[in-house]
XYZ file of C-alpha atoms in Angstrom:
665
model
C -89.087 -21.294 -19.942
C -92.056 -22.946 -20.363
C -100.937 -18.825 -20.466
C -103.874 -17.122 -18.597
C -105.634 -15.726 -15.630
C -104.303 -18.373 -13.272
C -100.761 -17.340 -14.162
C -101.607 -13.742 -13.407
C -103.002 -14.713 -10.010
C -99.836 -16.644 -9.279
C -97.718 -13.691 -10.329
C -99.721 -11.385 -8.097
C -99.239 -13.736 -5.189
C -95.474 -13.782 -5.593
C -94.954 -10.044 -5.928
C -92.516 -8.338 -8.267
C -89.468 -10.287 -9.374
C -86.805 -8.413 -11.271
C -85.291 -10.467 -14.064
C -81.710 -11.602 -13.320
C -81.936 -10.119 -9.816
C -80.890 -12.039 -6.676
C -84.583 -12.640 -5.979
C -85.022 -14.129 -9.445
C -82.055 -16.485 -9.036
C -83.283 -17.440 -5.550
C -86.696 -18.263 -7.043
C -84.992 -20.493 -9.620
C -83.087 -22.199 -6.813
C -86.399 -22.804 -5.039
C -87.726 -24.341 -8.235
C -84.689 -26.634 -8.230
C -85.398 -27.707 -4.651
C -88.995 -28.550 -5.547
C -87.885 -30.369 -8.701
C -85.047 -32.429 -7.225
C -85.762 -33.091 -3.538
C -89.131 -34.888 -3.850
C -88.278 -36.686 -7.095
C -85.009 -38.150 -5.828
C -86.678 -39.127 -2.560
C -89.485 -40.801 -4.468
C -87.064 -42.843 -6.536
C -85.282 -44.284 -3.488
C -86.902 -47.630 -4.236
C -85.357 -47.638 -7.723
C -81.954 -46.756 -6.295
C -82.077 -49.573 -3.757
C -83.081 -52.055 -6.469
C -80.405 -50.654 -8.785
C -77.564 -50.932 -6.259
C -78.758 -54.333 -5.079
C -78.806 -55.568 -8.655
C -75.302 -54.202 -9.266
C -74.044 -55.969 -6.141
C -75.730 -59.226 -7.087
C -74.266 -59.200 -10.578
C -70.854 -58.150 -9.314
C -70.837 -61.070 -6.858
C -72.083 -63.527 -9.419
C -71.968 -62.340 -13.039
C -73.679 -65.548 -14.173
C -76.740 -64.929 -11.982
C -78.883 -64.097 -14.979
C -82.030 -65.042 -13.083
C -81.770 -61.943 -10.853
C -84.618 -59.604 -11.803
C -85.453 -56.108 -10.474
C -89.013 -57.210 -9.691
C -87.727 -60.128 -7.578
C -85.449 -57.795 -5.651
C -88.205 -55.260 -4.940
C -90.562 -58.001 -3.721
C -87.825 -59.487 -1.581
C -86.954 -56.142 0.018
C -90.600 -55.321 0.721
C -91.268 -58.793 2.118
C -88.373 -58.584 4.525
C -88.492 -54.947 5.646
C -91.817 -53.495 4.575
C -92.330 -49.992 3.190
C -89.567 -48.583 5.411
C -87.078 -50.894 3.754
C -88.090 -49.857 0.264
C -87.604 -46.155 1.103
C -84.685 -46.672 3.469
C -82.296 -43.711 3.357
C -84.888 -41.189 2.280
C -83.711 -38.471 4.693
C -80.166 -37.932 3.333
C -81.655 -38.257 -0.141
C -84.273 -35.565 0.472
C -81.881 -33.123 2.138
C -78.912 -33.739 -0.132
C -80.748 -33.548 -3.411
C -82.715 -30.501 -2.280
C -79.393 -28.752 -1.736
C -78.118 -30.065 -5.052
C -81.304 -28.967 -6.854
C -80.950 -25.456 -5.466
C -77.372 -25.284 -6.681
C -77.953 -27.067 -9.975
C -80.865 -24.942 -11.197
C -80.096 -21.714 -9.349
C -76.435 -21.558 -10.370
C -77.343 -22.742 -13.879
C -79.505 -19.661 -14.367
C -76.734 -17.483 -12.922
C -74.009 -18.903 -15.156
C -76.270 -19.025 -18.204
C -76.969 -15.323 -17.735
C -73.353 -14.306 -17.181
C -71.872 -16.562 -19.855
C -74.581 -15.940 -22.448
C -75.387 -12.281 -21.804
C -72.376 -10.688 -20.156
C -69.179 -12.544 -21.075
C -69.895 -14.272 -24.394
C -73.070 -12.745 -25.901
C -72.342 -14.125 -29.373
C -71.456 -17.653 -28.264
C -73.282 -20.701 -29.550
C -76.269 -21.443 -27.319
C -75.361 -25.083 -26.832
C -71.876 -24.098 -25.706
C -73.438 -21.699 -23.190
C -75.760 -24.449 -21.918
C -72.844 -26.849 -21.517
C -70.600 -24.343 -19.763
C -73.310 -23.057 -17.443
C -74.490 -26.530 -16.442
C -70.935 -27.773 -15.807
C -70.133 -24.766 -13.614
C -73.402 -25.107 -11.705
C -72.958 -28.824 -11.089
C -69.389 -28.322 -9.861
C -70.759 -26.228 -6.995
C -73.961 -28.226 -6.494
C -72.009 -31.455 -5.943
C -70.110 -29.886 -3.065
C -73.482 -29.360 -1.414
C -74.669 -32.886 -2.208
C -71.558 -34.917 -1.437
C -71.809 -35.213 2.399
C -75.408 -36.399 2.236
C -74.669 -38.732 -0.664
C -71.901 -40.336 1.372
C -74.301 -41.065 4.228
C -77.074 -42.222 1.888
C -74.873 -44.685 0.003
C -73.546 -46.199 3.211
C -77.072 -46.629 4.532
C -78.459 -48.162 1.340
C -75.570 -50.438 0.275
C -74.407 -52.116 3.468
C -75.847 -55.037 5.431
C -76.580 -54.644 8.208
C -77.331 -50.944 7.555
C -74.486 -48.589 8.362
C -76.940 -46.312 10.164
C -80.673 -45.981 10.637
C -80.942 -42.191 10.277
C -79.200 -39.220 8.705
C -78.019 -37.914 12.070
C -76.613 -41.292 13.097
C -74.848 -41.783 9.796
C -73.363 -38.277 9.777
C -72.081 -38.708 13.343
C -70.494 -42.101 12.642
C -68.690 -40.920 9.491
C -67.266 -37.755 11.037
C -66.281 -39.536 14.252
C -64.384 -42.218 12.387
C -63.036 -40.378 9.334
C -63.476 -36.689 10.056
C -65.216 -34.272 7.697
C -63.031 -35.577 4.895
C -64.926 -38.844 5.078
C -68.018 -37.047 3.852
C -66.143 -35.807 0.771
C -64.064 -38.823 -0.217
C -66.484 -39.525 -3.068
C -66.378 -35.954 -4.395
C -64.076 -36.560 -7.382
C -66.013 -39.511 -8.770
C -69.220 -37.614 -7.943
C -67.984 -34.796 -10.171
C -67.059 -37.412 -12.768
C -70.597 -38.752 -12.638
C -72.665 -35.622 -12.188
C -70.930 -32.993 -14.316
C -71.210 -34.947 -17.605
C -74.685 -36.014 -16.482
C -75.830 -32.440 -15.942
C -74.178 -31.119 -19.099
C -76.087 -33.699 -21.108
C -79.245 -33.076 -19.070
C -79.418 -29.322 -19.634
C -77.973 -29.069 -23.144
C -80.005 -32.013 -24.451
C -83.205 -30.770 -22.843
C -82.858 -27.206 -24.145
C -81.917 -28.417 -27.627
C -84.570 -31.144 -27.716
C -87.411 -28.862 -26.640
C -86.392 -26.222 -29.191
C -86.272 -28.911 -31.887
C -89.684 -30.298 -30.873
C -91.324 -26.880 -31.236
C -89.452 -26.300 -34.487
C -90.697 -29.636 -35.824
C -94.258 -28.893 -34.706
C -94.023 -25.633 -36.633
C -95.475 -23.161 -34.119
C -94.065 -21.051 -31.274
C -94.199 -22.472 -27.764
C -96.863 -20.059 -26.546
C -99.253 -21.102 -29.311
C -99.744 -24.371 -27.411
C -101.937 -24.773 -24.365
C -100.564 -25.597 -20.922
C -101.170 -29.347 -21.249
C -99.382 -29.494 -24.610
C -96.416 -27.538 -23.256
C -96.280 -29.905 -20.303
C -96.133 -32.841 -22.681
C -93.247 -31.288 -24.594
C -91.339 -30.626 -21.350
C -91.895 -34.194 -20.191
C -90.822 -35.693 -23.524
C -87.766 -33.454 -23.726
C -86.864 -34.358 -20.160
C -87.174 -38.083 -20.791
C -85.005 -37.934 -23.903
C -82.428 -35.952 -21.953
C -82.658 -38.480 -19.108
C -81.760 -41.391 -21.357
C -78.578 -39.611 -22.408
C -77.836 -38.740 -18.780
C -78.219 -42.340 -17.656
C -75.861 -43.708 -20.272
C -73.110 -41.135 -19.852
C -73.104 -41.164 -16.049
C -73.688 -44.856 -15.310
C -70.054 -46.067 -15.039
C -69.198 -43.226 -12.663
C -72.362 -43.896 -10.654
C -71.364 -47.518 -10.150
C -67.863 -46.450 -9.126
C -69.184 -43.864 -6.637
C -71.370 -46.506 -5.011
C -68.411 -48.901 -4.736
C -66.079 -46.223 -3.377
C -68.463 -45.156 -0.651
C -69.146 -48.758 0.341
C -65.732 -50.401 -0.179
C -62.955 -47.808 0.071
C -60.343 -48.782 2.662
C -59.226 -46.333 5.382
C -56.238 -44.343 4.167
C -56.563 -45.686 0.631
C -56.171 -43.058 -2.102
C -59.011 -42.463 -4.516
C -56.987 -43.581 -7.515
C -55.816 -46.790 -5.869
C -59.332 -47.584 -4.652
C -60.834 -47.101 -8.115
C -58.083 -49.246 -9.651
C -58.727 -52.045 -7.151
C -62.507 -51.891 -7.629
C -62.180 -51.862 -11.402
C -59.927 -54.889 -11.199
C -62.641 -56.724 -9.288
C -65.657 -55.828 -11.455
C -64.074 -55.140 -14.864
C -65.468 -53.024 -17.693
C -68.716 -54.980 -17.878
C -69.261 -54.424 -14.198
C -69.396 -50.671 -14.763
C -72.539 -51.201 -16.841
C -74.402 -53.524 -14.477
C -77.953 -52.282 -13.862
C -78.034 -49.897 -16.835
C -81.622 -50.709 -17.931
C -82.903 -49.977 -14.428
C -80.911 -46.754 -14.369
C -82.332 -45.683 -17.749
C -85.868 -46.226 -16.470
C -85.017 -44.456 -13.239
C -83.110 -41.495 -14.669
C -85.344 -41.035 -17.715
C -88.429 -40.798 -15.549
C -86.643 -38.732 -12.916
C -85.298 -36.198 -15.391
C -88.647 -35.938 -17.168
C -90.457 -35.160 -13.919
C -87.742 -32.750 -12.760
C -88.032 -30.640 -15.908
C -91.802 -30.905 -15.756
C -91.864 -29.636 -12.159
C -89.223 -26.963 -12.706
C -90.849 -25.584 -15.861
C -94.265 -25.655 -14.191
C -92.896 -23.859 -11.119
C -91.340 -21.091 -13.202
C -94.435 -20.741 -15.369
C -97.097 -20.761 -12.659
C -95.323 -19.695 -9.490
C -92.687 -17.274 -10.706
C -93.041 -15.939 -14.249
C -93.614 -17.054 -17.801
C -90.272 -15.887 -19.125
C -90.000 -14.331 -22.565
C -87.561 -16.120 -24.821
C -84.541 -14.281 -26.220
C -85.818 -11.646 -28.634
C -89.226 -11.401 -26.946
C -91.071 -8.945 -24.738
C -93.571 -9.790 -22.065
C -96.571 -7.482 -22.333
C -99.634 -6.870 -20.230
C -102.539 -6.126 -22.559
C -104.352 -2.828 -22.004
C -106.754 -2.648 -24.956
C -107.812 -4.782 -27.917
C -109.615 -3.638 -31.053
C -112.140 -6.047 -32.539
C -112.606 -6.595 -36.255
C -114.321 -8.802 -38.788
C -111.859 -11.652 -38.234
C -112.925 -11.888 -34.596
C -116.556 -11.746 -35.699
C -116.094 -14.601 -38.163
C -114.485 -16.846 -35.583
C -116.957 -15.972 -32.838
C -120.281 -15.911 -34.649
C -120.213 -17.406 -38.107
C -117.900 -20.370 -37.745
C -116.987 -20.003 -41.411
C -113.281 -20.341 -40.705
C -111.973 -23.748 -39.674
C -111.208 -23.885 -35.963
C -109.697 -27.181 -34.782
C -109.327 -26.427 -31.079
C -110.111 -23.803 -28.471
C -108.461 -20.527 -29.372
C -108.169 -17.036 -27.957
C -109.291 -14.020 -29.995
C -107.895 -10.523 -30.333
C -105.138 -9.271 -32.626
C -105.318 -5.438 -32.766
C -103.762 -4.881 -29.371
C -101.791 -2.385 -27.342
C -100.084 -3.087 -24.037
C -97.303 -2.202 -21.631
C -93.928 -3.936 -21.508
C -93.420 -5.675 -18.176
C -90.402 -7.847 -18.965
C -87.619 -7.580 -21.525
C -86.105 -10.807 -22.818
C -82.476 -11.393 -23.639
C -80.967 -9.875 -26.779
C -83.636 -7.156 -26.990
C -82.562 -3.543 -27.418
C -84.623 -0.360 -27.485
C -87.331 -1.426 -25.025
C -87.717 -1.090 -21.294
C -90.374 -1.892 -18.722
C -93.219 0.606 -18.874
C -93.026 1.206 -22.638
C -96.446 1.194 -24.304
C -96.373 -0.843 -27.505
C -98.676 -1.774 -30.353
C -98.527 -5.435 -31.346
C -98.332 -6.354 -35.013
C -100.253 -9.625 -35.368
C -98.415 -11.518 -38.142
C -95.094 -13.149 -37.273
C -93.217 -13.902 -40.519
C -90.827 -16.818 -40.898
C -87.943 -14.476 -41.902
C -86.420 -17.185 -44.070
C -88.541 -17.445 -47.231
C -87.786 -15.454 -50.409
C -90.679 -13.048 -49.786
C -89.410 -12.188 -46.316
C -85.920 -11.622 -47.696
C -87.369 -9.282 -50.336
C -89.138 -7.224 -47.653
C -92.666 -8.449 -48.406
C -93.155 -10.265 -45.120
C -96.902 -9.625 -45.447
C -96.941 -12.345 -48.124
C -94.650 -14.725 -46.210
C -94.920 -18.363 -47.268
C -95.155 -19.630 -43.687
C -96.396 -16.894 -41.334
C -97.909 -17.246 -37.889
C -100.823 -14.976 -36.990
C -102.200 -14.117 -33.608
C -105.938 -14.771 -33.474
C -105.748 -17.137 -36.442
C -106.735 -20.750 -37.035
C -104.649 -21.001 -40.207
C -102.019 -23.021 -38.353
C -102.437 -25.867 -35.904
C -102.040 -25.565 -33.010
C -103.664 -22.136 -33.280
C -101.632 -19.097 -32.271
C -103.635 -17.515 -29.469
C -104.770 -13.918 -29.688
C -104.183 -10.972 -27.395
C -106.968 -11.339 -24.829
C -104.843 -13.096 -22.178
C -103.788 -10.716 -19.410
C -100.188 -11.007 -20.562
C -98.361 -12.455 -23.532
C -94.839 -13.005 -24.784
C -94.352 -11.527 -28.250
C -91.366 -11.112 -30.566
C -89.894 -7.668 -29.993
C -89.602 -7.229 -33.757
C -93.426 -7.294 -33.935
C -93.844 -4.678 -31.186
C -93.826 -0.956 -31.919
C -93.240 1.598 -29.188
C -95.815 4.374 -28.938
C -94.494 7.850 -28.182
C -95.641 9.357 -24.871
C -97.905 11.889 -26.604
C -99.901 9.159 -28.376
C -102.937 7.929 -26.401
C -102.689 4.150 -25.828
C -106.056 3.443 -27.484
C -104.600 4.850 -30.698
C -102.374 1.791 -30.808
C -105.381 -0.377 -31.672
C -105.950 1.738 -34.802
C -102.450 1.252 -36.134
C -103.362 -1.867 -38.090
C -105.893 -0.189 -40.457
C -103.824 3.011 -40.539
C -100.673 1.107 -41.482
C -102.558 -0.777 -44.199
C -103.652 2.622 -45.574
C -100.096 3.955 -45.342
C -98.796 0.951 -47.255
C -101.450 1.468 -49.955
C -100.609 5.127 -50.568
C -96.941 4.181 -50.771
C -97.845 1.663 -53.476
C -99.953 4.341 -55.212
C -97.107 6.907 -54.987
C -99.542 9.515 -53.687
C -98.376 13.117 -54.073
C -99.688 16.255 -52.297
C -101.502 17.602 -55.385
C -103.340 14.369 -56.126
C -107.065 13.824 -55.991
C -108.203 10.635 -54.293
C -111.387 8.574 -54.400
C -111.993 6.028 -51.646
C -114.618 3.366 -52.221
C -115.897 1.918 -48.954
C -116.279 3.754 -45.651
C -115.508 1.000 -43.173
C -112.592 1.321 -40.747
C -110.131 0.723 -43.593
C -111.771 3.288 -45.880
C -111.942 6.039 -43.267
C -108.386 5.282 -42.116
C -107.281 5.604 -45.737
C -109.111 8.917 -46.063
C -107.374 10.248 -42.947
C -103.936 9.167 -44.160
C -104.521 10.683 -47.606
C -105.568 14.007 -46.073
C -102.559 13.949 -43.791
C -100.310 13.242 -46.788
C -101.567 16.421 -48.466
C -104.003 15.123 -51.077
C -105.839 18.262 -52.220
C -109.193 16.497 -52.593
C -110.406 13.288 -50.894
C -113.802 11.914 -51.900
C -115.346 8.902 -50.181
C -118.265 6.767 -51.387
C -120.272 4.128 -49.543
C -123.775 2.697 -49.307
C -124.179 3.869 -45.681
C -125.286 7.487 -45.305
C -124.329 7.640 -41.611
C -120.721 6.848 -42.524
C -120.755 9.676 -45.066
C -122.033 12.064 -42.419
C -119.285 10.979 -40.008
C -116.633 11.398 -42.706
C -117.698 14.970 -43.413
C -118.508 16.039 -39.843
C -115.061 14.996 -38.617
C -113.226 16.065 -41.762
C -112.022 12.676 -42.898
C -113.008 13.650 -46.446
C -113.557 16.850 -48.395
C -116.727 15.442 -49.939
C -118.737 12.233 -50.087
C -121.396 10.461 -52.059
C -123.834 7.803 -50.977
C -124.393 5.091 -53.568
C -127.245 2.571 -53.744
C -126.817 -1.085 -52.788
C -126.191 -3.568 -55.574
C -126.355 -7.337 -55.426
C -126.322 -9.050 -58.795
C -124.292 -11.575 -60.752
C -124.921 -10.314 -64.277
C -121.681 -8.806 -65.586
C -123.404 -6.174 -67.744
C -125.490 -5.016 -64.776
C -122.348 -4.895 -62.635
C -120.500 -2.740 -65.161
C -123.517 -0.451 -65.540
C -123.697 0.057 -61.762
C -119.930 0.602 -61.622
C -120.082 3.361 -64.286
C -122.919 5.095 -62.420
C -120.996 4.915 -59.109
C -117.884 6.332 -60.759
C -119.985 9.068 -62.372
C -121.400 10.142 -58.985
C -117.894 10.530 -57.619
C -116.528 12.294 -60.706
C -119.203 14.980 -60.376
C -117.505 16.016 -57.123
C -114.045 16.667 -58.558
C -112.579 19.052 -61.077
C -111.313 18.390 -63.618
C -113.729 15.500 -64.007
C -111.529 13.356 -66.255
C -110.684 11.059 -63.349
C -108.968 10.744 -59.983
C -105.213 10.434 -59.677
C -105.552 7.661 -57.091
C -108.491 5.378 -56.345
C -108.425 3.128 -53.295
C -110.868 0.220 -53.340
C -111.382 -0.601 -49.665
C -114.470 -2.771 -50.169
C -113.209 -5.527 -52.450
C -116.562 -6.160 -54.132
C -116.663 -6.671 -57.890
C -118.695 -3.561 -58.600
C -116.515 -1.278 -56.475
C -113.346 -2.592 -58.114
C -114.910 -1.934 -61.522
C -116.030 1.517 -60.367
C -112.466 2.237 -59.243
C -111.159 1.572 -62.740
C -113.867 3.744 -64.344
C -113.226 6.615 -61.900
C -109.430 6.633 -62.327
C -107.817 8.988 -64.827
C -105.744 7.619 -67.689
C -102.361 6.680 -66.245
C -103.690 6.917 -62.698
C -103.328 4.382 -59.869
C -105.945 1.931 -58.626
C -105.079 0.040 -55.425
C -107.303 -2.875 -54.445
C -107.121 -3.048 -50.644
C -110.259 -4.994 -49.814
C -110.342 -8.756 -50.118
C -113.633 -9.879 -51.582
C -114.211 -11.791 -54.811
C -111.089 -13.508 -56.087
C -112.146 -13.300 -59.749
C -112.929 -9.941 -61.344
C -114.141 -8.568 -64.655
C -112.044 -5.437 -65.177
C -113.062 -2.637 -67.579
C -110.629 -1.902 -70.400
C -108.843 1.300 -69.402
C -105.237 2.472 -69.285
C -104.688 2.579 -65.560
C -102.166 0.992 -63.200
C -103.791 -1.579 -60.931
C -102.044 -2.973 -57.888
C -103.200 -5.041 -54.970
C -102.130 -5.002 -51.358
C -102.225 -7.710 -48.736
C -102.119 -6.074 -45.350
C -98.930 -4.077 -45.039
C -95.176 -4.512 -44.960
C -92.844 -2.440 -42.781
C -95.364 0.384 -42.393
C -96.217 0.208 -38.665
C -93.349 2.390 -37.535
C -93.753 4.626 -40.579
C -97.378 5.160 -39.575
C -96.488 5.975 -35.965
C -93.936 8.523 -37.131
C -96.387 9.961 -39.650
C -99.396 10.489 -37.390
C -97.280 12.039 -34.616
C -95.523 14.585 -36.837
C -96.501 18.147 -35.836
C -96.780 19.242 -39.469
C -99.217 16.463 -40.426
C -102.829 17.628 -40.197
C -105.142 14.743 -39.417
C -108.775 14.455 -38.383
C -109.490 13.220 -34.871
C -108.632 9.557 -35.346
C -110.267 8.508 -32.098
C -113.624 9.184 -33.776
C -112.978 5.882 -35.545
C -113.553 4.060 -32.247
C -117.337 4.103 -32.140
C -117.982 1.621 -29.307
C -116.000 1.043 -26.124
C -116.365 -1.735 -23.591
C -114.459 -2.444 -20.403
C -113.450 -5.867 -19.186
C -113.361 -9.362 -20.618
C -116.870 -10.034 -19.335
C -118.181 -7.786 -22.117
C -116.337 -9.427 -25.011
C -119.427 -11.291 -26.212
C -121.495 -8.080 -26.349
C -118.622 -6.207 -27.987
C -118.081 -8.719 -30.771
C -121.761 -8.634 -31.694
C -121.429 -4.887 -32.348
C -118.662 -5.332 -34.940
C -120.988 -5.500 -38.003
C -122.533 -2.096 -37.299
C -119.614 -0.179 -35.779
C -116.394 1.169 -37.237
C -114.117 -0.010 -34.463
C -115.086 -1.704 -31.200
C -112.549 -1.385 -28.407
C -112.189 -3.561 -25.322
C -110.243 -1.947 -22.485
C -108.941 -4.534 -20.080
C -109.962 -3.586 -16.551
C -107.554 -4.039 -13.664
C -109.412 -7.187 -12.598
C -108.563 -8.792 -15.953
C -104.826 -8.246 -15.656
C -102.070 -8.495 -13.089
C -103.115 -7.421 -9.615
C -101.528 -5.277 -6.962
C -101.216 -1.931 -8.669
C -97.447 -1.775 -8.567
C -96.206 -0.387 -11.841
C -92.979 -1.425 -13.495
C -89.978 0.639 -12.548
C -89.060 2.756 -15.516
C -85.964 1.548 -17.273
C -85.629 -1.721 -15.381
C -86.355 -5.266 -16.466
C -89.075 -5.874 -13.898
C -92.552 -7.331 -13.689
C -95.690 -5.257 -13.223
C -98.075 -6.709 -10.649
């Protein structure tokens, strides 16, 4: 429900917890105990003031001068701190039991109703049904202690001075049934209360994140805590209003029900004495009490699950422990140059591969232990471009390792992350995990050759020998292009391309840095001429891929392309271009769309002949401590890879059981 090394340490300390296992539900029950027992005990003072105020107003409805502050001062003056917290023991024990049942059974029923029995049901209906069922059982655990507590706190002189004394007196005089004579009105109070509490909280928190415009995990721990607290307080206000009349009646029944009197007759008699207005006495105090109580309960429960148990993936998500991250120019810009607006602390890393450790609800096709590559952009899925299949140009995307949105969506350097399953791509067993970090540039290249409609007999010119250019050369060779020429200003890249058979030939071109259009076009014609000398016939290439994005390389691409050929501009450099006048088809690409899985299938086909793609990883570092050194190497290297050492991730060395929804610690 509700980011970080501390979470990993907490996970390691707890050991493995299988999702939806008895241990998991027991852990949720423990979270309920921690959330409810201390908070209800701490609010004993509010309860005493609340019931005293109700009694005062019931005795004298015209006593408008009675104020909660006067009552609290009076109680403290007469009885000291013990008087203010009188009855804490039955409160602590009873509400600890109730918290265990409320939260533990809620998770049980939510799982069985939402996942097993009614998987297509409306979420709010599931929340309501699960919370009602859980509270029905939890109140049976609370009722005996509530009966003792109410007697102790609402009678003068006190009915008993301790839980043991009160329990003994009730059972001796009325039998065990005396401890449960308030059960029906307790159900009447607590079941609607809890239904509102859980359904309103879940709905409110989802709406808050929807309004903020970013996924929950894009916010830091303090911000998430604030959302939980706000959602809890809003839910608490609704709880207070809907449960207040029943709460007043429960207090009156426990304090004023006659021996042998039926519940219905007792409620009728009490209602006749206090009337409809009497049911609402003390409501403002109850709103303050329940709003604060509910806010802190959700805050504690969410914090317990996040830091002491697990950071659960939402429905449709996977929880992944990161194994390796590839660094690129985006990371370099954020880390060194500061030329992209960063409004808060953010985590880098978006070309990542990891292992699934937890499978969220409504996710098919994945299991713990699967190695997956993570596709960084998360499209909105609702805009026209997403509906047309061009999610790479989504109107409102979210990107890992990006400051485009606020709060920023953190990158992949945390030891574990929750990520939409739709943006995770399973790697086949025969693919080395580090290959997953190369899927981004390879999939961009695959998308480009699809746009270019590359055929096996085509000749291809690639301008730019960075990671994108060499990935494009590899994909073109694998697709059967009969001749692949690559051009760049760096001779060492040309040597690498030929030595490892990324290209059939190469040409090194001189640097150019000028703003005069005529000089640009002259340089572009010379660059195209160098490349054309390496192909026959020399009337132009069938496909030219501009992977650099500079003005002169885009112009050279047009000059080098045959009449009717395809030019694809893949690099993103100058936004305005002077294009030579030639009959060629020019298209641009922005990243890729739906080509990750296509790329995985392509590069693992036995009949596809590719160069050794791991030669593209030219620097490797191990551990987060070396991130600073690694990022500084990005300008001179093709691909820099960070392998997360065991000390950076979950501890303990126990791997996820294959095929089970289980954590890896």
